[in-house]
Amino acid sequence: MLGQQVAVRRGIRLAGQLVEAVGCVAPAWAPEGLTHLPLDPGDVAEEGRPVFAGGAGGPAPGLTSGAVAVADGSVSFDTCRARGHP
């Protein structure tokens, strides 16, 4: 989603800023190179918008509304659940 609204380099930078802002630091036992745990959609929905402040028409509305939809269960990336399986 980030690369759709901004240049790829800026999208990569914004992704890093988002991880720094709302991500949990990986524990010491994590594999080498892993700095943060996967982002929680609820955290992105609540705390992600300030990362994108100042960019007119940037990715904030789509990214945060997408995160809200995943967090509340309206959208799922689980292929079994998407096909109507429990």
mmCIF file of N, CA, C and O in Angstrom:
data_model
loop_
_atom_site.group_PDB
_atom_site.id
_atom_site.type_symbol
_atom_site.label_atom_id
_atom_site.label_comp_id
_atom_site.label_asym_id
_atom_site.label_seq_id
_atom_site.Cartn_x
_atom_site.Cartn_y
_atom_site.Cartn_z
ATOM 1 N N MET A 1 0.821 -1.195 0.000
ATOM 2 C CA MET A 1 0.000 0.000 0.000
ATOM 3 C C MET A 1 0.867 1.262 0.000
ATOM 4 O O MET A 1 0.485 2.255 -0.585
ATOM 5 N N LEU A 2 1.984 1.200 0.657
ATOM 6 C CA LEU A 2 2.830 2.392 0.727
ATOM 7 C C LEU A 2 3.353 2.781 -0.641
ATOM 8 O O LEU A 2 3.393 3.951 -0.990
ATOM 9 N N GLY A 3 3.758 1.814 -1.436
ATOM 10 C CA GLY A 3 4.334 2.104 -2.740
ATOM 11 C C GLY A 3 3.329 2.579 -3.770
ATOM 12 O O GLY A 3 3.713 3.067 -4.824
ATOM 13 N N GLN A 4 2.050 2.452 -3.493
ATOM 14 C CA GLN A 4 1.025 2.884 -4.436
ATOM 15 C C GLN A 4 0.836 4.398 -4.431
ATOM 16 O O GLN A 4 0.462 4.975 -5.430
ATOM 17 N N GLN A 5 1.072 5.035 -3.315
ATOM 18 C CA GLN A 5 0.793 6.454 -3.160
ATOM 19 C C GLN A 5 2.042 7.332 -3.199
ATOM 20 O O GLN A 5 1.953 8.518 -3.406
ATOM 21 N N VAL A 6 3.191 6.727 -2.947
ATOM 22 C CA VAL A 6 4.439 7.486 -2.881
ATOM 23 C C VAL A 6 5.510 6.729 -3.653
ATOM 24 O O VAL A 6 5.335 5.575 -4.005
ATOM 25 N N ALA A 7 6.637 7.369 -3.894
ATOM 26 C CA ALA A 7 7.748 6.705 -4.560
ATOM 27 C C ALA A 7 8.218 5.518 -3.708
ATOM 28 O O ALA A 7 8.088 5.531 -2.482
ATOM 29 N N VAL A 8 8.756 4.502 -4.372
ATOM 30 C CA VAL A 8 9.166 3.293 -3.672
ATOM 31 C C VAL A 8 10.160 3.604 -2.555
ATOM 32 O O VAL A 8 10.020 3.093 -1.435
ATOM 33 N N ARG A 9 11.140 4.440 -2.814
ATOM 34 C CA ARG A 9 12.116 4.775 -1.759
ATOM 35 C C ARG A 9 11.438 5.403 -0.557
ATOM 36 O O ARG A 9 11.759 5.109 0.583
ATOM 37 N N ARG A 10 10.505 6.295 -0.819
ATOM 38 C CA ARG A 10 9.783 6.924 0.309
ATOM 39 C C ARG A 10 8.918 5.893 1.011
ATOM 40 O O ARG A 10 8.792 5.908 2.239
ATOM 41 N N GLY A 11 8.322 4.983 0.258
ATOM 42 C CA GLY A 11 7.524 3.919 0.869
ATOM 43 C C GLY A 11 8.343 3.048 1.794
ATOM 44 O O GLY A 11 7.903 2.687 2.884
ATOM 45 N N ILE A 12 9.568 2.720 1.375
ATOM 46 C CA ILE A 12 10.462 1.930 2.217
ATOM 47 C C ILE A 12 10.807 2.702 3.488
ATOM 48 O O ILE A 12 10.793 2.143 4.593
ATOM 49 N N ARG A 13 11.080 3.994 3.334
ATOM 50 C CA ARG A 13 11.393 4.823 4.497
ATOM 51 C C ARG A 13 10.183 4.910 5.436
ATOM 52 O O ARG A 13 10.322 4.787 6.661
ATOM 53 N N LEU A 14 8.990 5.090 4.890
ATOM 54 C CA LEU A 14 7.784 5.155 5.718
ATOM 55 C C LEU A 14 7.533 3.834 6.428
ATOM 56 O O LEU A 14 7.122 3.818 7.592
ATOM 57 N N ALA A 15 7.786 2.731 5.738
ATOM 58 C CA ALA A 15 7.605 1.422 6.374
ATOM 59 C C ALA A 15 8.538 1.292 7.571
ATOM 60 O O ALA A 15 8.135 0.813 8.638
ATOM 61 N N GLY A 16 9.783 1.727 7.410
ATOM 62 C CA GLY A 16 10.729 1.695 8.523
ATOM 63 C C GLY A 16 10.279 2.572 9.672
ATOM 64 O O GLY A 16 10.382 2.184 10.841
ATOM 65 N N GLN A 17 9.748 3.746 9.346
ATOM 66 C CA GLN A 17 9.270 4.654 10.391
ATOM 67 C C GLN A 17 8.062 4.055 11.108
ATOM 68 O O GLN A 17 7.927 4.183 12.324
ATOM 69 N N LEU A 18 7.196 3.383 10.358
ATOM 70 C CA LEU A 18 6.026 2.754 10.961
ATOM 71 C C LEU A 18 6.459 1.645 11.920
ATOM 72 O O LEU A 18 5.960 1.555 13.042
ATOM 73 N N VAL A 19 7.408 0.829 11.502
ATOM 74 C CA VAL A 19 7.907 -0.245 12.364
ATOM 75 C C VAL A 19 8.541 0.340 13.624
ATOM 76 O O VAL A 19 8.305 -0.142 14.733
ATOM 77 N N GLU A 20 9.321 1.383 13.465
ATOM 78 C CA GLU A 20 9.953 2.024 14.627
ATOM 79 C C GLU A 20 8.906 2.607 15.576
ATOM 80 O O GLU A 20 9.058 2.569 16.794
ATOM 81 N N ALA A 21 7.828 3.166 15.013
ATOM 82 C CA ALA A 21 6.814 3.840 15.828
ATOM 83 C C ALA A 21 5.899 2.872 16.566
ATOM 84 O O ALA A 21 5.556 3.114 17.722
ATOM 85 N N VAL A 22 5.488 1.781 15.920
ATOM 86 C CA VAL A 22 4.478 0.923 16.531
ATOM 87 C C VAL A 22 4.911 -0.525 16.701
ATOM 88 O O VAL A 22 4.190 -1.306 17.311
ATOM 89 N N GLY A 23 6.070 -0.876 16.200
ATOM 90 C CA GLY A 23 6.522 -2.261 16.284
ATOM 91 C C GLY A 23 7.135 -2.603 17.623
ATOM 92 O O GLY A 23 7.593 -1.738 18.374
ATOM 93 N N CYS A 24 7.151 -3.890 17.917
ATOM 94 C CA CYS A 24 7.801 -4.393 19.124
ATOM 95 C C CYS A 24 9.185 -4.885 18.741
ATOM 96 O O CYS A 24 9.352 -5.627 17.772
ATOM 97 N N VAL A 25 10.175 -4.482 19.507
ATOM 98 C CA VAL A 25 11.548 -4.900 19.258
ATOM 99 C C VAL A 25 11.644 -6.411 19.425
ATOM 100 O O VAL A 25 11.075 -6.983 20.356
ATOM 101 N N ALA A 26 12.351 -7.052 18.501
ATOM 102 C CA ALA A 26 12.514 -8.506 18.546
ATOM 103 C C ALA A 26 13.324 -8.899 19.783
ATOM 104 O O ALA A 26 14.238 -8.179 20.189
ATOM 105 N N PRO A 27 13.001 -10.035 20.374
ATOM 106 C CA PRO A 27 13.756 -10.487 21.545
ATOM 107 C C PRO A 27 15.182 -10.882 21.159
ATOM 108 O O PRO A 27 15.487 -11.108 19.989
ATOM 109 N N ALA A 28 16.022 -10.982 22.146
ATOM 110 C CA ALA A 28 17.438 -11.285 21.920
ATOM 111 C C ALA A 28 17.636 -12.610 21.195
ATOM 112 O O ALA A 28 18.586 -12.774 20.437
ATOM 113 N N TRP A 29 16.743 -13.565 21.378
ATOM 114 C CA TRP A 29 16.893 -14.872 20.759
ATOM 115 C C TRP A 29 16.403 -14.920 19.317
ATOM 116 O O TRP A 29 16.504 -15.944 18.656
ATOM 117 N N ALA A 30 15.886 -13.821 18.806
ATOM 118 C CA ALA A 30 15.365 -13.785 17.429
ATOM 119 C C ALA A 30 16.493 -14.020 16.428
ATOM 120 O O ALA A 30 17.659 -13.732 16.711
ATOM 121 N N PRO A 31 16.153 -14.525 15.247
ATOM 122 C CA PRO A 31 17.174 -14.745 14.226
ATOM 123 C C PRO A 31 17.926 -13.454 13.898
ATOM 124 O O PRO A 31 17.356 -12.357 13.962
ATOM 125 N N GLU A 32 19.191 -13.597 13.549
ATOM 126 C CA GLU A 32 20.021 -12.450 13.201
ATOM 127 C C GLU A 32 19.370 -11.659 12.067
ATOM 128 O O GLU A 32 18.875 -12.226 11.098
ATOM 129 N N GLY A 33 19.346 -10.362 12.207
ATOM 130 C CA GLY A 33 18.774 -9.481 11.198
ATOM 131 C C GLY A 33 17.323 -9.096 11.464
ATOM 132 O O GLY A 33 16.824 -8.137 10.901
ATOM 133 N N LEU A 34 16.630 -9.855 12.321
ATOM 134 C CA LEU A 34 15.250 -9.520 12.665
ATOM 135 C C LEU A 34 15.270 -8.508 13.787
ATOM 136 O O LEU A 34 15.705 -8.805 14.897
ATOM 137 N N THR A 35 14.842 -7.293 13.497
ATOM 138 C CA THR A 35 14.909 -6.226 14.499
ATOM 139 C C THR A 35 13.592 -6.025 15.244
ATOM 140 O O THR A 35 13.587 -5.572 16.370
ATOM 141 N N HIS A 36 12.475 -6.324 14.568
ATOM 142 C CA HIS A 36 11.152 -6.107 15.161
ATOM 143 C C HIS A 36 10.241 -7.283 14.837
ATOM 144 O O HIS A 36 10.417 -7.954 13.817
ATOM 145 N N LEU A 37 9.243 -7.490 15.679
ATOM 146 C CA LEU A 37 8.229 -8.502 15.428
ATOM 147 C C LEU A 37 7.220 -7.961 14.426
ATOM 148 O O LEU A 37 7.117 -6.747 14.223
ATOM 149 N N PRO A 38 6.437 -8.851 13.783
ATOM 150 C CA PRO A 38 5.419 -8.375 12.844
ATOM 151 C C PRO A 38 4.470 -7.382 13.519
ATOM 152 O O PRO A 38 4.142 -7.519 14.700
ATOM 153 N N LEU A 39 4.037 -6.401 12.748
ATOM 154 C CA LEU A 39 3.148 -5.369 13.286
ATOM 155 C C LEU A 39 1.766 -5.931 13.564
ATOM 156 O O LEU A 39 1.253 -6.758 12.817
ATOM 157 N N ASP A 40 1.165 -5.446 14.628
ATOM 158 C CA ASP A 40 -0.200 -5.802 14.964
ATOM 159 C C ASP A 40 -1.128 -4.801 14.271
ATOM 160 O O ASP A 40 -0.928 -3.586 14.407
ATOM 161 N N PRO A 41 -2.127 -5.271 13.511
ATOM 162 C CA PRO A 41 -3.015 -4.343 12.811
ATOM 163 C C PRO A 41 -3.689 -3.327 13.730
ATOM 164 O O PRO A 41 -3.887 -2.174 13.357
ATOM 165 N N GLY A 42 -4.031 -3.740 14.940
ATOM 166 C CA GLY A 42 -4.653 -2.808 15.890
ATOM 167 C C GLY A 42 -3.722 -1.672 16.264
ATOM 168 O O GLY A 42 -4.138 -0.523 16.379
ATOM 169 N N ASP A 43 -2.437 -1.994 16.430
ATOM 170 C CA ASP A 43 -1.454 -0.955 16.745
ATOM 171 C C ASP A 43 -1.288 0.008 15.576
ATOM 172 O O ASP A 43 -1.174 1.220 15.763
ATOM 173 N N VAL A 44 -1.261 -0.528 14.366
ATOM 174 C CA VAL A 44 -1.138 0.336 13.182
ATOM 175 C C VAL A 44 -2.363 1.236 13.078
ATOM 176 O O VAL A 44 -2.245 2.429 12.812
ATOM 177 N N ALA A 45 -3.544 0.683 13.314
ATOM 178 C CA ALA A 45 -4.777 1.472 13.236
ATOM 179 C C ALA A 45 -4.788 2.604 14.253
ATOM 180 O O ALA A 45 -5.194 3.725 13.944
ATOM 181 N N GLU A 46 -4.332 2.328 15.472
ATOM 182 C CA GLU A 46 -4.368 3.329 16.537
ATOM 183 C C GLU A 46 -3.214 4.321 16.483
ATOM 184 O O GLU A 46 -3.392 5.492 16.750
ATOM 185 N N GLU A 47 -2.026 3.825 16.164
ATOM 186 C CA GLU A 47 -0.827 4.641 16.327
ATOM 187 C C GLU A 47 -0.089 4.957 15.029
ATOM 188 O O GLU A 47 0.888 5.683 15.042
ATOM 189 N N GLY A 48 -0.552 4.428 13.911
ATOM 190 C CA GLY A 48 0.177 4.597 12.665
ATOM 191 C C GLY A 48 0.016 5.938 11.982
ATOM 192 O O GLY A 48 0.919 6.408 11.302
ATOM 193 N N ARG A 49 -1.108 6.582 12.156
ATOM 194 C CA ARG A 49 -1.382 7.828 11.437
ATOM 195 C C ARG A 49 -0.326 8.913 11.639
ATOM 196 O O ARG A 49 0.072 9.559 10.673
ATOM 197 N N PRO A 50 0.194 9.143 12.858
ATOM 198 C CA PRO A 50 1.208 10.202 13.012
ATOM 199 C C PRO A 50 2.459 9.988 12.153
ATOM 200 O O PRO A 50 3.130 10.951 11.790
ATOM 201 N N VAL A 51 2.774 8.746 11.812
ATOM 202 C CA VAL A 51 3.946 8.467 10.980
ATOM 203 C C VAL A 51 3.793 9.148 9.626
ATOM 204 O O VAL A 51 4.756 9.611 9.032
ATOM 205 N N PHE A 52 2.562 9.246 9.154
ATOM 206 C CA PHE A 52 2.311 9.779 7.820
ATOM 207 C C PHE A 52 1.845 11.222 7.820
ATOM 208 O O PHE A 52 1.511 11.770 6.786
ATOM 209 N N ALA A 53 1.787 11.851 8.977
ATOM 210 C CA ALA A 53 1.337 13.245 9.054
ATOM 211 C C ALA A 53 2.240 14.140 8.221
ATOM 212 O O ALA A 53 3.438 13.936 8.145
ATOM 213 N N GLY A 54 1.649 15.092 7.588
ATOM 214 C CA GLY A 54 2.415 16.042 6.801
ATOM 215 C C GLY A 54 2.474 15.697 5.329
ATOM 216 O O GLY A 54 2.868 16.504 4.518
ATOM 217 N N GLY A 55 2.077 14.508 4.971
ATOM 218 C CA GLY A 55 2.069 14.126 3.557
ATOM 219 C C GLY A 55 0.672 14.224 2.997
ATOM 220 O O GLY A 55 -0.159 13.379 3.257
ATOM 221 N N ALA A 56 0.413 15.261 2.242
ATOM 222 C CA ALA A 56 -0.927 15.459 1.684
ATOM 223 C C ALA A 56 -1.276 14.320 0.739
ATOM 224 O O ALA A 56 -0.536 13.998 -0.168
ATOM 225 N N GLY A 57 -2.424 13.709 0.961
ATOM 226 C CA GLY A 57 -2.894 12.646 0.093
ATOM 227 C C GLY A 57 -2.047 11.392 0.153
ATOM 228 O O GLY A 57 -2.099 10.563 -0.725
ATOM 229 N N GLY A 58 -1.262 11.245 1.191
ATOM 230 C CA GLY A 58 -0.391 10.095 1.318
ATOM 231 C C GLY A 58 -1.144 8.834 1.690
ATOM 232 O O GLY A 58 -2.359 8.756 1.558
ATOM 233 N N PRO A 59 -0.427 7.839 2.180
ATOM 234 C CA PRO A 59 -1.026 6.531 2.419
ATOM 235 C C PRO A 59 -1.796 6.392 3.723
ATOM 236 O O PRO A 59 -2.400 5.359 3.943
ATOM 237 N N ALA A 60 -1.799 7.390 4.576
ATOM 238 C CA ALA A 60 -2.397 7.232 5.904
ATOM 239 C C ALA A 60 -3.844 6.764 5.887
ATOM 240 O O ALA A 60 -4.174 5.800 6.569
ATOM 241 N N PRO A 61 -4.754 7.383 5.145
ATOM 242 C CA PRO A 61 -6.148 6.931 5.223
ATOM 243 C C PRO A 61 -6.332 5.478 4.795
ATOM 244 O O PRO A 61 -6.987 4.705 5.482
ATOM 245 N N GLY A 62 -5.726 5.085 3.699
ATOM 246 C CA GLY A 62 -5.875 3.711 3.230
ATOM 247 C C GLY A 62 -5.197 2.713 4.132
ATOM 248 O O GLY A 62 -5.743 1.652 4.429
ATOM 249 N N LEU A 63 -4.022 3.050 4.582
ATOM 250 C CA LEU A 63 -3.278 2.132 5.441
ATOM 251 C C LEU A 63 -3.965 1.957 6.784
ATOM 252 O O LEU A 63 -4.152 0.838 7.253
ATOM 253 N N THR A 64 -4.380 3.049 7.393
ATOM 254 C CA THR A 64 -5.008 2.925 8.707
ATOM 255 C C THR A 64 -6.402 2.308 8.610
ATOM 256 O O THR A 64 -6.768 1.495 9.446
ATOM 257 N N SER A 65 -7.175 2.630 7.577
ATOM 258 C CA SER A 65 -8.500 2.009 7.455
ATOM 259 C C SER A 65 -8.363 0.527 7.120
ATOM 260 O O SER A 65 -9.160 -0.292 7.568
ATOM 261 N N GLY A 66 -7.336 0.172 6.359
ATOM 262 C CA GLY A 66 -7.067 -1.245 6.104
ATOM 263 C C GLY A 66 -6.686 -1.973 7.375
ATOM 264 O O GLY A 66 -7.129 -3.099 7.625
ATOM 265 N N ALA A 67 -5.881 -1.335 8.192
ATOM 266 C CA ALA A 67 -5.474 -1.936 9.463
ATOM 267 C C ALA A 67 -6.678 -2.106 10.390
ATOM 268 O O ALA A 67 -6.797 -3.130 11.073
ATOM 269 N N VAL A 68 -7.579 -1.142 10.398
ATOM 270 C CA VAL A 68 -8.797 -1.247 11.213
ATOM 271 C C VAL A 68 -9.620 -2.450 10.747
ATOM 272 O O VAL A 68 -10.096 -3.245 11.561
ATOM 273 N N ALA A 69 -9.768 -2.607 9.434
ATOM 274 C CA ALA A 69 -10.566 -3.709 8.893
ATOM 275 C C ALA A 69 -9.964 -5.069 9.247
ATOM 276 O O ALA A 69 -10.686 -6.014 9.565
ATOM 277 N N VAL A 70 -8.655 -5.179 9.224
ATOM 278 C CA VAL A 70 -8.007 -6.434 9.610
ATOM 279 C C VAL A 70 -8.154 -6.649 11.116
ATOM 280 O O VAL A 70 -8.471 -7.748 11.577
ATOM 281 N N ALA A 71 -7.951 -5.593 11.892
ATOM 282 C CA ALA A 71 -8.030 -5.706 13.348
ATOM 283 C C ALA A 71 -9.421 -6.100 13.823
ATOM 284 O O ALA A 71 -9.560 -6.895 14.765
ATOM 285 N N ASP A 72 -10.467 -5.581 13.172
ATOM 286 C CA ASP A 72 -11.827 -5.912 13.629
ATOM 287 C C ASP A 72 -12.410 -7.152 12.955
ATOM 288 O O ASP A 72 -13.539 -7.538 13.206
ATOM 289 N N GLY A 73 -11.618 -7.779 12.089
ATOM 290 C CA GLY A 73 -12.051 -9.023 11.461
ATOM 291 C C GLY A 73 -12.860 -8.851 10.191
ATOM 292 O O GLY A 73 -13.292 -9.828 9.592
ATOM 293 N N SER A 74 -13.088 -7.619 9.752
ATOM 294 C CA SER A 74 -13.836 -7.390 8.515
ATOM 295 C C SER A 74 -13.099 -7.928 7.296
ATOM 296 O O SER A 74 -13.712 -8.342 6.323
ATOM 297 N N VAL A 75 -11.779 -7.890 7.359
ATOM 298 C CA VAL A 75 -10.926 -8.386 6.282
ATOM 299 C C VAL A 75 -9.978 -9.410 6.872
ATOM 300 O O VAL A 75 -9.439 -9.208 7.962
ATOM 301 N N SER A 76 -9.799 -10.508 6.157
ATOM 302 C CA SER A 76 -8.876 -11.545 6.614
ATOM 303 C C SER A 76 -7.985 -11.968 5.452
ATOM 304 O O SER A 76 -8.446 -12.079 4.314
ATOM 305 N N PHE A 77 -6.733 -12.201 5.758
ATOM 306 C CA PHE A 77 -5.806 -12.715 4.764
ATOM 307 C C PHE A 77 -5.623 -14.220 4.930
ATOM 308 O O PHE A 77 -4.788 -14.816 4.285
ATOM 309 N N ASP A 78 -6.430 -14.822 5.788
ATOM 310 C CA ASP A 78 -6.420 -16.264 5.993
ATOM 311 C C ASP A 78 -7.234 -16.884 4.869
ATOM 312 O O ASP A 78 -8.448 -16.707 4.800
ATOM 313 N N THR A 79 -6.597 -17.631 3.986
ATOM 314 C CA THR A 79 -7.295 -18.148 2.802
ATOM 315 C C THR A 79 -8.398 -19.120 3.153
ATOM 316 O O THR A 79 -9.417 -19.157 2.483
ATOM 317 N N CYS A 80 -8.242 -19.907 4.201
ATOM 318 C CA CYS A 80 -9.317 -20.824 4.591
ATOM 319 C C CYS A 80 -10.533 -20.051 5.086
ATOM 320 O O CYS A 80 -11.657 -20.341 4.704
ATOM 321 N N ARG A 81 -10.288 -19.049 5.927
ATOM 322 C CA ARG A 81 -11.390 -18.262 6.475
ATOM 323 C C ARG A 81 -12.076 -17.460 5.365
ATOM 324 O O ARG A 81 -13.292 -17.327 5.356
ATOM 325 N N ALA A 82 -11.292 -16.976 4.405
ATOM 326 C CA ALA A 82 -11.861 -16.194 3.312
ATOM 327 C C ALA A 82 -12.794 -17.044 2.458
ATOM 328 O O ALA A 82 -13.710 -16.529 1.834
ATOM 329 N N ARG A 83 -12.593 -18.345 2.440
ATOM 330 C CA ARG A 83 -13.444 -19.242 1.658
ATOM 331 C C ARG A 83 -14.631 -19.772 2.461
ATOM 332 O O ARG A 83 -15.324 -20.680 2.037
ATOM 333 N N GLY A 84 -14.834 -19.242 3.648
ATOM 334 C CA GLY A 84 -15.979 -19.616 4.456
ATOM 335 C C GLY A 84 -15.727 -20.749 5.413
ATOM 336 O O GLY A 84 -16.632 -21.259 6.040
ATOM 337 N N HIS A 85 -14.481 -21.175 5.555
ATOM 338 C CA HIS A 85 -14.157 -22.227 6.511
ATOM 339 C C HIS A 85 -13.910 -21.615 7.877
ATOM 340 O O HIS A 85 -13.418 -20.507 7.973
ATOM 341 N N PRO A 86 -14.244 -22.339 8.929
ATOM 342 C CA PRO A 86 -14.016 -21.789 10.284
ATOM 343 C C PRO A 86 -12.562 -21.614 10.622
ATOM 344 O O PRO A 86 -11.695 -22.140 10.085
#
